[in-house]
Coordinates of C-alpha atoms and ligand atoms in Angstrom, one line a residue:
X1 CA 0.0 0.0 0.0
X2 CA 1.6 3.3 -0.9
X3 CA 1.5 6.0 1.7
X4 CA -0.2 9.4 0.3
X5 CA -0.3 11.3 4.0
X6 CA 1.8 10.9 6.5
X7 CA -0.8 12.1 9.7
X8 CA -4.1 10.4 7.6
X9 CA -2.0 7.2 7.4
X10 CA -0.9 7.3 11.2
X11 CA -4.3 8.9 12.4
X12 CA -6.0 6.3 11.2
X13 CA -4.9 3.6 13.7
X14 CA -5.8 5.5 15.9
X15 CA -9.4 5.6 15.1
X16 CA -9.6 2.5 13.4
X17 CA -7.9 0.8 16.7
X18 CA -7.4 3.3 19.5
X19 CA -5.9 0.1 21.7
X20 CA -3.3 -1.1 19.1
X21 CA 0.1 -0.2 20.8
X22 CA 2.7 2.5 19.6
X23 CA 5.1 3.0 22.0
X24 CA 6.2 0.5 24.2
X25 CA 8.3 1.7 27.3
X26 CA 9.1 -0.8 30.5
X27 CA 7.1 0.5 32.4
X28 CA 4.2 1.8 30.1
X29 CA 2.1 1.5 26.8
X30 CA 1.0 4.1 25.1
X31 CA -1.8 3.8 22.2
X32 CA -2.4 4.9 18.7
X33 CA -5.5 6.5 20.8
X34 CA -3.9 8.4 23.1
X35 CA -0.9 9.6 20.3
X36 CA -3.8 11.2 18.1
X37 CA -5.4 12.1 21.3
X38 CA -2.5 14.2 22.2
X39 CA -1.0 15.3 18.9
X40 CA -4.7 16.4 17.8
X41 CA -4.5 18.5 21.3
X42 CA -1.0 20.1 20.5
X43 CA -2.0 21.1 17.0
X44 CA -5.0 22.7 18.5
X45 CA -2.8 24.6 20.9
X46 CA -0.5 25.6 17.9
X47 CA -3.4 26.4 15.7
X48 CA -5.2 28.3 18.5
X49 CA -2.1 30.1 19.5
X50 CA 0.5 30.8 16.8
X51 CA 0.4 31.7 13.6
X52 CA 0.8 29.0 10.7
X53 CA 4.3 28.2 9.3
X54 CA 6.7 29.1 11.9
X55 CA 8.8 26.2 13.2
X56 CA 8.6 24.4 16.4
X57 CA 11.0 23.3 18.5
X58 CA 10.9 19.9 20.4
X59 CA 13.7 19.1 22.9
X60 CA 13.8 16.6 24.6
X61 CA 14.8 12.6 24.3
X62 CA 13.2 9.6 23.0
X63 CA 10.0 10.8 25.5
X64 CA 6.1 9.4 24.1
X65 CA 5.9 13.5 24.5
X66 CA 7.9 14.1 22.0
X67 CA 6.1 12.1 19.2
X68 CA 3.0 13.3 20.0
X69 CA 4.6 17.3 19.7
X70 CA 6.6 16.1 16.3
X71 CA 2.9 15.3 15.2
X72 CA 0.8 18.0 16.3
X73 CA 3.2 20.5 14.9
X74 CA 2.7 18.9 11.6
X75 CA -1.1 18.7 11.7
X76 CA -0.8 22.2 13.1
X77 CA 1.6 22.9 9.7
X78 CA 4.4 23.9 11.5
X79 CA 7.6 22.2 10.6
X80 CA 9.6 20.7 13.6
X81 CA 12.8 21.0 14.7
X82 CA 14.1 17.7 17.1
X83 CA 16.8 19.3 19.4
X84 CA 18.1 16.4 22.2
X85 CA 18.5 17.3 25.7
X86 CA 22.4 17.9 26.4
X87 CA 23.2 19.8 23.6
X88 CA 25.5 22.7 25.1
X89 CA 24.2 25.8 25.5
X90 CA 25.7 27.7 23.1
X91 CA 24.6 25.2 20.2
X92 CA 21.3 25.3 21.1
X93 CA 21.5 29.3 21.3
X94 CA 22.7 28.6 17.2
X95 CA 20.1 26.6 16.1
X96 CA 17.3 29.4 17.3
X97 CA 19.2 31.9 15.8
X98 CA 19.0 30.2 12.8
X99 CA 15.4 28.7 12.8
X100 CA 14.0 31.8 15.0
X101 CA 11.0 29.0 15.7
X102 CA 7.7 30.0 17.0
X103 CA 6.9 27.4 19.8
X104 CA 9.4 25.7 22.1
X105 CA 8.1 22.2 23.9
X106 CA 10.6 21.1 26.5
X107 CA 10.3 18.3 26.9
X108 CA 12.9 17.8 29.2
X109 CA 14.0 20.7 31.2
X110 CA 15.0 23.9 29.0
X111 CA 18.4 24.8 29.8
X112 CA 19.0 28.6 31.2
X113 CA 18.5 30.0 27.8
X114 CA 17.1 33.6 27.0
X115 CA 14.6 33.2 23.7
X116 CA 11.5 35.2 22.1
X117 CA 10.2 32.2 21.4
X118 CA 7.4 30.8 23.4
X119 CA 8.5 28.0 26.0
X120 CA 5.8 25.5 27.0
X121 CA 7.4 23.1 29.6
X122 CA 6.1 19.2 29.9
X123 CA 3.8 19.9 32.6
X124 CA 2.0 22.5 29.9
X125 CA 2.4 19.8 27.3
X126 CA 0.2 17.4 29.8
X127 CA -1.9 20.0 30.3
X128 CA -2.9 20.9 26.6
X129 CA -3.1 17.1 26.3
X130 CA -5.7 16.8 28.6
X131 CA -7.8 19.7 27.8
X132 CA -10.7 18.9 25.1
X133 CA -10.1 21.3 21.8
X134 CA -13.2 23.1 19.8
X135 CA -11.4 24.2 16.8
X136 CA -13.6 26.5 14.6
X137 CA -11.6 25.4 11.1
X138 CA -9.9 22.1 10.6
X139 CA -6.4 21.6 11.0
X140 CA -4.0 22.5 8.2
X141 CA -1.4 19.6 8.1
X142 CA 1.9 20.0 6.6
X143 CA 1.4 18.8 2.9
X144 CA 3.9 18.7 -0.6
X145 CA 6.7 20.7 -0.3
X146 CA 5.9 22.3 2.7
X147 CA 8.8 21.4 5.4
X148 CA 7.9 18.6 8.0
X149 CA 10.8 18.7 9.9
X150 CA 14.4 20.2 10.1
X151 CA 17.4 18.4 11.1
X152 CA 20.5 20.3 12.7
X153 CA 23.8 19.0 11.3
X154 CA 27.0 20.0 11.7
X155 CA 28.5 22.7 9.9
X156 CA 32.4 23.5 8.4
X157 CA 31.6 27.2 9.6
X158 CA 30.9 26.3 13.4
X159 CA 27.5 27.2 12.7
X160 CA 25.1 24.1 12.5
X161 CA 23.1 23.5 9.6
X162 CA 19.4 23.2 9.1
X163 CA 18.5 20.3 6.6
X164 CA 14.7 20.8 5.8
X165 CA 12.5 18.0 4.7
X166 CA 9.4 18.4 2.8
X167 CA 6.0 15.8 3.3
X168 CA 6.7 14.7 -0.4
X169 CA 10.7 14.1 0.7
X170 CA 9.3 12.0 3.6
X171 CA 6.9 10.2 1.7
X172 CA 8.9 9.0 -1.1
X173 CA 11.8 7.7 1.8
X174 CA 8.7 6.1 3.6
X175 CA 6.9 4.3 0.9
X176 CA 10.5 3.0 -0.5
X177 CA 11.4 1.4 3.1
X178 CA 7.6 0.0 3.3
X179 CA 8.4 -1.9 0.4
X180 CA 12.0 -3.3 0.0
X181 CA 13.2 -4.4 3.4
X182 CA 10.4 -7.2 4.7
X183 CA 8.5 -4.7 6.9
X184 CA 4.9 -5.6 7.4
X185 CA 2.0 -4.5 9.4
X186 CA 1.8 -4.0 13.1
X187 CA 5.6 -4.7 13.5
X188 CA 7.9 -3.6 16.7
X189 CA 10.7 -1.1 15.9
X190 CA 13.7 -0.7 18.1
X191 CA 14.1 3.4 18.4
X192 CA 17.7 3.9 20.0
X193 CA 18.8 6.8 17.8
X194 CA 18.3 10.2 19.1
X195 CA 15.4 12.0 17.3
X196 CA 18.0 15.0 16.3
X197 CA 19.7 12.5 13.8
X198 CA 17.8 11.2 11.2
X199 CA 18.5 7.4 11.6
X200 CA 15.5 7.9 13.7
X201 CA 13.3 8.4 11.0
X202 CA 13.9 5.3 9.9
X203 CA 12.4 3.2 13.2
X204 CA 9.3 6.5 13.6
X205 CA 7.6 6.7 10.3
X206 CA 7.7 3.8 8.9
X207 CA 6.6 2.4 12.0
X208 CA 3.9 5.2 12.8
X209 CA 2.2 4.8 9.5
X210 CA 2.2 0.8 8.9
X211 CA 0.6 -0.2 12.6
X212 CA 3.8 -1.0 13.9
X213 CA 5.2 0.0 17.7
X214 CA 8.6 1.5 19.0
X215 CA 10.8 0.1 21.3
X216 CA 12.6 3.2 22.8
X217 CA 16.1 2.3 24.3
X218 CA 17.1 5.5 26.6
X219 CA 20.3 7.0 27.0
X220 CA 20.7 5.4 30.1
X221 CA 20.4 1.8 29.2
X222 CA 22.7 2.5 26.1
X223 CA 25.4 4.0 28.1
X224 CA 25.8 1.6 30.6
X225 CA 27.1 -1.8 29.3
X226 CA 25.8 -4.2 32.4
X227 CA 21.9 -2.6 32.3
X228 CA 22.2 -3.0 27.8
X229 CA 23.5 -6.9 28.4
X230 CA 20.8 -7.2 30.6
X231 CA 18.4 -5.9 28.0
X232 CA 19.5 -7.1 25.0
X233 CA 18.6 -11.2 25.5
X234 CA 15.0 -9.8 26.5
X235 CA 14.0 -7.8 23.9
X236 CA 11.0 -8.6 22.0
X237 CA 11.6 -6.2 19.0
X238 CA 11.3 -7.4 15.4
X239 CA 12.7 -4.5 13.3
X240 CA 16.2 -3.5 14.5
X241 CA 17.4 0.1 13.3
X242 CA 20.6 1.4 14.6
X243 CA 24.2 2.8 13.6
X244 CA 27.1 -0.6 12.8
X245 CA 28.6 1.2 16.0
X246 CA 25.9 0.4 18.5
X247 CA 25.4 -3.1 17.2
X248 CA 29.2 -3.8 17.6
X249 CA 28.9 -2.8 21.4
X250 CA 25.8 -5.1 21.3
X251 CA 27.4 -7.7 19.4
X252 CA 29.7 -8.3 23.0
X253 CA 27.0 -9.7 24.5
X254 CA 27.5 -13.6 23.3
X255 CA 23.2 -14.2 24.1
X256 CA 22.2 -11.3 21.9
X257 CA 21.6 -13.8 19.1
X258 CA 18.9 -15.6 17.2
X259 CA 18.2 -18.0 20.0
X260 CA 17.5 -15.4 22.3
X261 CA 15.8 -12.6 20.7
X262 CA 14.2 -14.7 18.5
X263 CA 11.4 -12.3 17.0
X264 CA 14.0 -10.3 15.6
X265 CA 13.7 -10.6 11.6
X266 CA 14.7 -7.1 10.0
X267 CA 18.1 -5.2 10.3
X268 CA 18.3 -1.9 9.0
X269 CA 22.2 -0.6 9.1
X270 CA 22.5 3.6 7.9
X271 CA 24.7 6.5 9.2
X272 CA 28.3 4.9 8.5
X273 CA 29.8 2.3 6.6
X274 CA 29.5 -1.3 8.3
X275 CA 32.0 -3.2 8.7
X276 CA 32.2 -7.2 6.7
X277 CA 33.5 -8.5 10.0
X278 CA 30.2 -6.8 11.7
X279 CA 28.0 -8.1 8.6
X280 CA 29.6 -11.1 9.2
X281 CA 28.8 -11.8 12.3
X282 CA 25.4 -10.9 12.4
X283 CA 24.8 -13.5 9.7
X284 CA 25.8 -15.9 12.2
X285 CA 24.1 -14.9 15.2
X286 CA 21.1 -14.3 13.3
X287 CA 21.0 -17.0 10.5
X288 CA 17.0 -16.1 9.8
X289 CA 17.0 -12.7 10.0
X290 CA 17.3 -10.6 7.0
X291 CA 20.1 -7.9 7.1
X292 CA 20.3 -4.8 5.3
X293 CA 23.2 -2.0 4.3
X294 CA 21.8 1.7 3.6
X295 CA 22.7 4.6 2.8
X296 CA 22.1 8.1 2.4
X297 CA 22.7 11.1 3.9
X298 CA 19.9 13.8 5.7
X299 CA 19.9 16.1 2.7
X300 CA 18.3 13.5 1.0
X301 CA 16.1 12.1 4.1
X302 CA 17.3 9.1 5.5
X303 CA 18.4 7.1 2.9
X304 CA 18.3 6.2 -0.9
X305 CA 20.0 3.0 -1.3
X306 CA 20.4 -0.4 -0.2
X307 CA 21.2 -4.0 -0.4
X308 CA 20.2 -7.4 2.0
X309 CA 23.6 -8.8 3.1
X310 CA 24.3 -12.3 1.9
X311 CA 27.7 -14.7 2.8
X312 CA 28.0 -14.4 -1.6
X313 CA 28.0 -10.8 -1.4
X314 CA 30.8 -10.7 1.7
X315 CA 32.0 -13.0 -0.6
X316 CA 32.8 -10.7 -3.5
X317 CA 33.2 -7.7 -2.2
X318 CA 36.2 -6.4 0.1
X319 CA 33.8 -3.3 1.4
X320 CA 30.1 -4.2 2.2
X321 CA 28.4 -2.2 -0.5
X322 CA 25.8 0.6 -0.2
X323 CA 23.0 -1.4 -2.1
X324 CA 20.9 -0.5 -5.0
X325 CA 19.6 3.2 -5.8
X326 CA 15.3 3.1 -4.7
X327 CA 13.1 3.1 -7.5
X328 CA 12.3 7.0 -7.9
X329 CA 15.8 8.4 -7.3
X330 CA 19.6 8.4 -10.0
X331 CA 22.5 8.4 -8.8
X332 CA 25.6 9.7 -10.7
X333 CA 29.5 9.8 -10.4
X334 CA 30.2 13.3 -10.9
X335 CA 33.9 15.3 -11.1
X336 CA 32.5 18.3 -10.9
X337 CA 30.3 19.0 -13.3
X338 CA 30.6 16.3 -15.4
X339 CA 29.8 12.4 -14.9
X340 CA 32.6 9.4 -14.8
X341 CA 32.6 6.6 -16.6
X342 CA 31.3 3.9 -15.3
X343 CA 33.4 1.9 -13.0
X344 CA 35.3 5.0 -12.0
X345 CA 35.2 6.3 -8.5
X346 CA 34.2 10.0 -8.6
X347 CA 31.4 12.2 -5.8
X348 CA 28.2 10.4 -5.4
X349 CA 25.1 13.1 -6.7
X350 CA 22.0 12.1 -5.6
X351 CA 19.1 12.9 -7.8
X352 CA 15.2 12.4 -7.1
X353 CA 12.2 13.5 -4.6
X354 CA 13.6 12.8 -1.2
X355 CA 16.2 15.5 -1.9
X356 CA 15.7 18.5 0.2
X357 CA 15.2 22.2 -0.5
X358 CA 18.0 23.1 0.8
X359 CA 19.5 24.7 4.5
X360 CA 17.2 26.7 6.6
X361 CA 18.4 30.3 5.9
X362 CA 21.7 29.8 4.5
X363 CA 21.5 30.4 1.0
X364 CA 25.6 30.3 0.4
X365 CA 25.6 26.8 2.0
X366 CA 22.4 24.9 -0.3
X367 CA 23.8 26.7 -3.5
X368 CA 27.2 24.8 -3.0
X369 CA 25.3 21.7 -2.3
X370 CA 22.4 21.4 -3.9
X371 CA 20.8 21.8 -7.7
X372 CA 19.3 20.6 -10.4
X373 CA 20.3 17.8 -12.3
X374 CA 18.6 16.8 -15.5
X375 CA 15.3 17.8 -14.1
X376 CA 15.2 16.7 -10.8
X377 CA 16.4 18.1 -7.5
X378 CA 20.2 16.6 -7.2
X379 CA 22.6 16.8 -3.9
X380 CA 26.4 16.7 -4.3
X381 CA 27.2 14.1 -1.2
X382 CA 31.1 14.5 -1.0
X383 CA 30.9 10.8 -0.5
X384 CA 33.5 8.8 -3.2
X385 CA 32.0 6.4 -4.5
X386 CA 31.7 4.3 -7.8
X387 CA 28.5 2.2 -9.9
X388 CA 29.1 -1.4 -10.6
X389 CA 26.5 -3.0 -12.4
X390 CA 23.5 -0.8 -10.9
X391 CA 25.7 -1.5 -7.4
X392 CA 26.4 1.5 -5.2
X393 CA 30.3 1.3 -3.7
X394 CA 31.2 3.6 -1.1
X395 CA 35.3 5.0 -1.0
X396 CA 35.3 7.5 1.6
X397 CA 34.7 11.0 2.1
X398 CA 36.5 13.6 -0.5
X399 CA 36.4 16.4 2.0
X400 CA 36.9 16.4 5.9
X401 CA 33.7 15.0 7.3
X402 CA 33.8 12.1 9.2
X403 CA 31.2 9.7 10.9
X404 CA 32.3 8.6 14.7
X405 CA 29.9 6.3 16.1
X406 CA 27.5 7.0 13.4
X407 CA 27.5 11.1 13.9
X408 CA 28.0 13.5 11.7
X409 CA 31.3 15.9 12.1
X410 CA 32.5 18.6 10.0
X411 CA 36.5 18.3 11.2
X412 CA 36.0 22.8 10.4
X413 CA 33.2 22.5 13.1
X414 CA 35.3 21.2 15.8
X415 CA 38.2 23.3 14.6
X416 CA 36.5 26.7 15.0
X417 CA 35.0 26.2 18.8
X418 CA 38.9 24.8 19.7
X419 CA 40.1 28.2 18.7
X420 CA 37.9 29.6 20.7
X421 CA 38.9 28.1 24.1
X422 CA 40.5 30.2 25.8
X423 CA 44.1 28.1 26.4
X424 CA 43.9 27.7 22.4
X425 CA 45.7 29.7 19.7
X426 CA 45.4 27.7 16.4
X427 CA 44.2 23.9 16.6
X428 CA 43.5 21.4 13.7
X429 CA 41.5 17.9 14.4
X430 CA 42.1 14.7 12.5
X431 CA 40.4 11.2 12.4
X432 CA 42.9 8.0 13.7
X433 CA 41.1 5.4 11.7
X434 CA 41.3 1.6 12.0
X435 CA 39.5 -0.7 9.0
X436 CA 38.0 2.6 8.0
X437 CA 36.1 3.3 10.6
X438 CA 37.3 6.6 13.4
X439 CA 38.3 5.0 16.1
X440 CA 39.6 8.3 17.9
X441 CA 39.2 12.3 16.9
X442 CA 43.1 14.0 17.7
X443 CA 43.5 17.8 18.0
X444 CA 46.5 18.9 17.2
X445 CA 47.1 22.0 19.4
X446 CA 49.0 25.1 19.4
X447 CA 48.4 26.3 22.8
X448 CA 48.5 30.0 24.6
X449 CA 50.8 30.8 27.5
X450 CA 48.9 28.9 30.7
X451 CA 50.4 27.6 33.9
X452 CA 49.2 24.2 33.8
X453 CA 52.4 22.1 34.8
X454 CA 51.2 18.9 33.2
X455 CA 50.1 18.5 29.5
X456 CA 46.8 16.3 30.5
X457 CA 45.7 18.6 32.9
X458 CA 45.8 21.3 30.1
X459 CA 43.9 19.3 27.8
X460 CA 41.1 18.2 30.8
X461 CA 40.2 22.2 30.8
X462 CA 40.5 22.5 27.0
X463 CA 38.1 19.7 27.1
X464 CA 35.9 21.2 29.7
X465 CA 35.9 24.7 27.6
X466 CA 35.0 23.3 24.6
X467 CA 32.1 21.2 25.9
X468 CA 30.3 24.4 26.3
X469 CA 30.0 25.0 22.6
X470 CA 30.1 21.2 20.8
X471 CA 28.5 18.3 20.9
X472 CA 30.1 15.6 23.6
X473 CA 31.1 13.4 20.5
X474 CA 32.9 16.0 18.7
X475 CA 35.5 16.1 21.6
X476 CA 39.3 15.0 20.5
X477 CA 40.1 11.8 22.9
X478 CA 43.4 12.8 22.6
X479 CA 45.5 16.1 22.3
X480 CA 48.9 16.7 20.8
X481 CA 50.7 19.7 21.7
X482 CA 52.7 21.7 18.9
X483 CA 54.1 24.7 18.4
X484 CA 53.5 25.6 15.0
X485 CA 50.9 23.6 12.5
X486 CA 52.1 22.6 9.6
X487 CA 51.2 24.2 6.2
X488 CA 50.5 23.3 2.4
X489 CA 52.3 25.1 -0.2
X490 CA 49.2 27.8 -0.1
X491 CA 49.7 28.5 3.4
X492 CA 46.3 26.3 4.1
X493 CA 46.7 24.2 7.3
X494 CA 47.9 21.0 5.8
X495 CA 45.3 18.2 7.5
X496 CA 46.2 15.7 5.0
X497 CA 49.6 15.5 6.4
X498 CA 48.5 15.6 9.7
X499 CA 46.1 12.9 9.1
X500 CA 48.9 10.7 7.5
X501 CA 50.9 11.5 10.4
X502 CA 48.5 9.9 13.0
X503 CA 47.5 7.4 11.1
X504 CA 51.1 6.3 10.1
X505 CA 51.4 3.2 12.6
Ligands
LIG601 P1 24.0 11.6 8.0 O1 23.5 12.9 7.3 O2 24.3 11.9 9.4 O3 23.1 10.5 7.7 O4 25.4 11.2 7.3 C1 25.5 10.9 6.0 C2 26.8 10.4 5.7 O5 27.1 9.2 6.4 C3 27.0 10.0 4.2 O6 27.2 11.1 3.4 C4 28.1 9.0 4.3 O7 29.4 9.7 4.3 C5 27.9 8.3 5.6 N1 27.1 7.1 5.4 C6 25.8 6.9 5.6 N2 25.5 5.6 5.4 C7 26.6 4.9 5.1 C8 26.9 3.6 4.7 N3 26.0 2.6 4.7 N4 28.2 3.3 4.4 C9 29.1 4.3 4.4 N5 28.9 5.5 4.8 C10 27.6 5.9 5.1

């Protein structure tokens, strides 16, 4: 069945089957009734209160909350903007500059943060929620083009940028996932990712609108080895979504396997590459279960291509590849403006209606990024990559982004807020990899006059300064101390050589 509406199809559950479960937490079930229940209450708020068209904010974690505000801002016809708890300060402070949104639902507790923009804490949201609406015209959903939600992600400038994604972008990622990767009806989804990173999208929506449940996995469980171990054995989920990362930490547990969590059927890999001994192994523990490779980055929602892992496909290939371009979508090789031939590695352009508009006002940023190809909207990905027989292969990056754990980091990002710390003059950071994958992010450092005596204690407040401004995973693990960088032949801060230089052993 091919989704047309992304409230009508989820709505419908919930008056069609107001009991059927959608989100299944350990200590609670919540329905499809009391999700349209409350999303139809926060869209009457919205509609009642604020004009149409302005964003919202939702910030929070993986809260039932936070569905049910992602969904009445879109019946409302706002667009939404997922910021997770923790994000320091001054990020936060960045992304409202940039999205100036209407509406701010805290879930969790809003940080001390002055904004014009309306604040309505959870007890509010419970409120609204259980107030009964009269609304004199009906709601005005997001529809088309119109943006459903916007995704923060990093930036080269410092300044994080805000990927927008339209109903038809959503809708044409949906319907494609509905169809090629086993999913049926009234299925349970695993939602570990945070709802700020659009991995999530892939448990939510396609779970939302097919009958289907999530599974949330908190921050707490994740982050603590001996409660996940615990877990894992015991879960009851049949879809799995998640990052390679997180399923090699799970993949230490020797019970996590077919015997024990023996509903699990679907694995759905995106973010980063994954790794054939990772593949591998899943095969093994999980000899029934269907696994799948995607890929795709958020400018082009979710994902656009993908591929079920086989032992003949490990076989003959030395990278897992990134699968088979979806139905409605091209991808070509491009060197700069002009395509490959085929077999030849070159930058992967990604042509067809998932691709976004562009960056919430930042003009400069979507015109380097994003055009039109051949009549259709086209996204140049700065992944290397290369088309074998219809077969999407992934070769790295070709500028200085890099995925660690399955987030996004612009290297520029982390640079810019390290020159910023007080003890800092000039810093670069570089990826150590291992098997492709980052293992650790290293900043070399040029450092200003301070009176720490020992080197790690220096680094400890560098660390502590810089936590104020970045995400905790864009933190270098390790610091080298210098006292000049070095430089290309056009005075640039030569990262290349630094990279070889820490990557040498
Ligand atoms: P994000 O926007 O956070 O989803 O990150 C998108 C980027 O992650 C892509 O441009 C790729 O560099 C990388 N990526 C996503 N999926 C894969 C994959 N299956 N294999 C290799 N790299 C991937």
């Amino acid at each position: 069945m091919t989704i047309l509406n992304i409230i009508d199809a989820i709505d419908r559950w919930g008056m069609k089957e107001p009991n059927r479960p959608v989100y299944i937490e350990t200590n609670r079930t919540y329905t499809y009734g009391e999700l349209k229940r409350d999303s139809d209450a926060v869209a009457a708020y919205l509609q009642k209160n604020i004009g149409h068209s302005r964003p919202v904010v939702v910030y929070g974690e993986l809260e039932f909350e936070m569905l049910a505000c992602f969904l009445g801002a879109s019946k409302a016809g706002h667009a939404y903007i997922p910021i997770e708890a923790h994000t320091p300060k001054d990020r936060v402070e960045m992304i409202l500059e940039v999205a100036d949104p209407a509406v701010i639902f805290s879930v969790k507790e809003w940080p001390d943060l002055e904004t014009a923009a309306e604040i309505v804490p959870l007890e509010k949201i419970q409120e609204i929620c259980t107030q009964s609406w009269t609304l004199n015209v009906p709601f005005e959903p997001v529809v088309d083009s119109e943006t459903y939600y916007i995704i923060f992600t990093s930036g080269t400038t410092g300044v994080p940028k805000g990927v927008q994604i339209s109903h038809a972008n959503l809708l044409s990622f949906v319907n494609w996932e509905l169809s090629d990767f086993g999913i049926t009806e009234g299925m349970r989804f695993l939602a570990q990712a945070p709802y700020s990173f659009d991995l999530s999208v892939m448990d939510l929506y396609p779970a939302l609108t097919s009958g289907g449940s999530l599974t949330p996995m908190r921050k707490e469980i994740i982050n603590d080895f001996k409660q996940l171990f615990t877990v894992l054995p015991t879960l009851e989920i049949e879809v799995w979504v998640s990052t390679p990362s997180f399923m090699d930490i799970c993949l230490m547990e020797p019970t996590f396997d077919g015997e024990h969590v023996d509903r699990l059927k679907v694995f759905l890999f995106c973010g980063e590459e994954l790794p054939k001994a990772t593949a591998q192994k899943l095969l093994e523990r999980f000899p029934k279960a269907h696994v799948f490779n995607t890929y795709g980055p958020t400018e082009a929602t979710v994902a656009i291509s993908g591929v079920e892992i086989t032992h003949e496909l490990l076989e003959e290939y030395s990278r897992v590849p990134i699968g088979y371009v979806k139905n409605d979508t091209n991808v070509y090789i491009m060197n700069d403006e002009s395509e490959v031939s085929a077999e030849e590695v070159g930058e992967i352009v990604i042509a067809g209606p998932s691709v976004s508009k562009g960056y919430l006002n930042n003009q400069e940023k979507t015109d380097a990024a994003f055009f039109e190809y051949k009549g259709q909207p086209a996204y140049r990905t700065g992944d290397a990559g290369k088309l074998k027989e219809g077969m999407l292969i992934y070769d790295g990056r070709i500028d200085f982004q890099v995925k660690l754990h399955g987030y996004r980091i612009e290297l520029e990002d982390i640079d810019h807020h390290l020159a910023e710390v007080s003890y800092v003059k000039q810093a670069a950071v570089v990826p150590k990899y291992q098997n492709h994958k980052v293992q650790q992010l290293v900043a070399f450092v040029v450092a200003n006059p301070h009176s720490f005596e020992k080197e790690f204690k220096l680094s400890k407040a560098i660390k502590a300064e810089l936590g104020l401004s970045v995400m905790e995973y864009m933190i270098p693990q390790k610091f080298i101390y210098v006292e000049q960088l070095p430089l290309t032949a056009n005075g640039k801060i030569d990262r290349k050589g630094l990279m070889n230089e820490v990557n040498a052993t």
